[in-house]
């Protein structure tokens, strides 16, 4: 039994599986879905989420680094595990030993991996990454042909796919940028022999929703698996991809540890940035920026108590946050407070928290998920 904390992140694995099925249905049954579980599954827990996704039918997984792939293999996960950032020379042997599939984007890595594989009389599968406009990882389009030729010559390397990544597929106002990137990718592929590139893939969540032509052989959803829309616009996404109704997977709950009455004119928390305008009831929550509930949320965010919204008053501290419950039915110490997710008929979405934090849902999920104890709800469990 873990040491007790008031704060808990609940992960709804049933919702995760439903999202996977909906994305698969939306992309089309002939399109493979790589479940992107990098960064501890966006804060939701690498192994638990990958297992649930594997149960749901996922056969390909995307992680950032080799150590995440190793953790998945040690947990018994089968299927293809693609290392999106590629491998460092120190980990080439592990890549071979654990049958991981690194993305490659330079000749040294290709040669090094080939040597590590042939030393073990093995074979290493790779995907070649090309940069068609992201300005991040990948070889230049003009280098693809020679890289493919090299990969084909190395007996201990098996080229399984070619990929790229899109920087602006969520930007409604400039679809022509993504169209240009997609056509650059098509040109690269057209320069290769039939069958040579293996599985071709470029679409993240935004592209698979807004650019159906980008789905190709495989799509790589991350944020949508976890129940958020890449541009924070559910209505826009659902009109582009009918039936793609995503369910939030993460919920962050704590409980009230004290309720007090303060007279009009009382300052709350460090710096007294909030002063009560009337006689007020204030609830203290044992959550703060050390738990990923950033100081930026001071005097901005709301939480749910008894299915009603309570505004944050004063600065968020390292381990405590005050909320006003004057207008709510009586609140007592021990009552549940929800900072993210549903309570009764009300809900606070990751996009809403992201708005208060001036960031995106991705960052909210990674942060809250990695700072707090997680518990897993299985589909057969009722909340
Ligand atoms: C993270 C990542 C994805 C997933 O992106 P989402 O916007 O979360 O769907 C896909 N491909 C690559 C290469 C990534 O790094």
Coordinates of N, CA and C and ligand atoms in Angstrom, one line a residue, residues 34 36 38 42 63-64 84-85 103 129 136 163-166 201-208 219-226 230 362, ligand 1:
X34 N -0.7 3.7 -34.6 CA 0.4 3.6 -33.6 C -0.1 4.4 -32.4
X36 N 0.6 6.4 -29.4 CA 1.8 7.2 -28.9 C 1.7 7.2 -27.4
X38 N 4.5 7.9 -25.4 CA 5.7 8.6 -24.9 C 5.4 9.4 -23.6
X42 N 1.7 10.5 -21.8 CA 1.3 11.9 -21.5 C 0.8 12.1 -20.1
X63 N 7.1 5.5 -28.5 CA 7.7 6.1 -27.3 C 8.8 7.1 -27.7
X64 N 9.3 7.9 -26.8 CA 10.3 8.9 -27.1 C 11.7 8.2 -27.1
X84 N 10.7 7.1 -31.1 CA 10.5 8.3 -32.0 C 11.7 9.2 -32.0
X85 N 12.5 9.3 -30.9 CA 13.7 10.2 -30.9 C 15.0 9.4 -31.4
X103 N 13.7 5.1 -34.7 CA 13.6 6.0 -35.9 C 15.1 6.4 -36.2
X129 N 13.3 8.8 -40.8 CA 12.6 10.0 -40.7 C 13.1 11.1 -41.6
X136 N 12.4 20.0 -37.4 CA 12.9 19.2 -36.2 C 13.7 18.0 -36.7
X163 N 8.8 8.0 -42.2 CA 7.8 8.9 -41.6 C 8.3 10.3 -41.6
X164 N 7.3 11.2 -41.4 CA 7.6 12.6 -41.2 C 6.7 13.1 -40.2
X165 N 6.7 14.4 -39.9 CA 5.9 15.0 -38.8 C 5.4 16.4 -39.3
X166 N 4.2 16.8 -38.9 CA 3.6 18.0 -39.3 C 3.6 19.1 -38.2
X201 N 4.0 7.0 -42.8 CA 3.2 7.6 -41.8 C 3.6 9.0 -41.5
X202 N 2.7 9.9 -41.3 CA 3.0 11.3 -41.0 C 1.9 11.9 -40.1
X203 N 0.8 11.3 -39.9 CA -0.3 12.0 -39.2 C -0.3 11.9 -37.7
X204 N -0.3 13.0 -37.0 CA -0.6 13.1 -35.5 C -2.1 13.2 -35.4
X205 N -2.6 13.5 -34.2 CA -4.0 13.6 -34.0 C -4.6 14.6 -34.9
X206 N -4.0 15.8 -34.9 CA -4.6 16.9 -35.7 C -4.7 16.5 -37.2
X207 N -3.7 15.9 -37.7 CA -3.7 15.6 -39.2 C -4.7 14.5 -39.4
X208 N -4.8 13.5 -38.6 CA -5.7 12.4 -38.9 C -7.2 12.9 -38.9
X219 N -1.4 6.0 -38.7 CA -1.6 7.3 -38.0 C -0.9 7.2 -36.6
X220 N -0.6 8.3 -36.1 CA 0.1 8.3 -34.8 C -0.5 9.2 -33.8
X221 N -1.7 8.8 -33.3 CA -2.4 9.7 -32.3 C -1.8 9.6 -30.9
X222 N -1.7 10.8 -30.3 CA -1.2 10.9 -28.9 C -2.4 11.5 -28.1
X223 N -2.5 12.8 -28.2 CA -3.4 13.6 -27.3 C -4.8 13.1 -27.4
X224 N -5.2 12.6 -28.6 CA -6.6 12.2 -28.8 C -6.9 10.9 -28.1
X225 N -5.9 10.0 -27.9 CA -6.1 8.8 -27.1 C -6.5 9.2 -25.7
X226 N -5.9 10.3 -25.2 CA -6.2 10.7 -23.8 C -7.4 11.5 -23.7
X230 N -6.8 18.1 -30.4 CA -5.5 18.8 -30.5 C -5.6 20.3 -30.5
X362 N -1.8 19.2 -23.5 CA -0.7 18.2 -23.4 C 0.2 18.5 -22.1
Ligands
LIG1 C1 4.1 13.1 -30.0 C2 4.1 12.7 -31.4 C3 2.9 12.3 -32.0 C4 1.5 12.5 -31.4 O1 1.1 13.8 -31.5 P1 -0.4 14.2 -30.9 O2 -0.5 15.7 -31.3 O3 -0.3 14.1 -29.5 O4 -1.4 13.3 -31.6 C5 3.0 11.8 -33.3 N1 4.2 11.7 -33.9 C6 5.3 12.1 -33.3 C7 6.6 12.0 -34.1 C8 5.3 12.6 -32.1 O5 6.5 13.0 -31.5

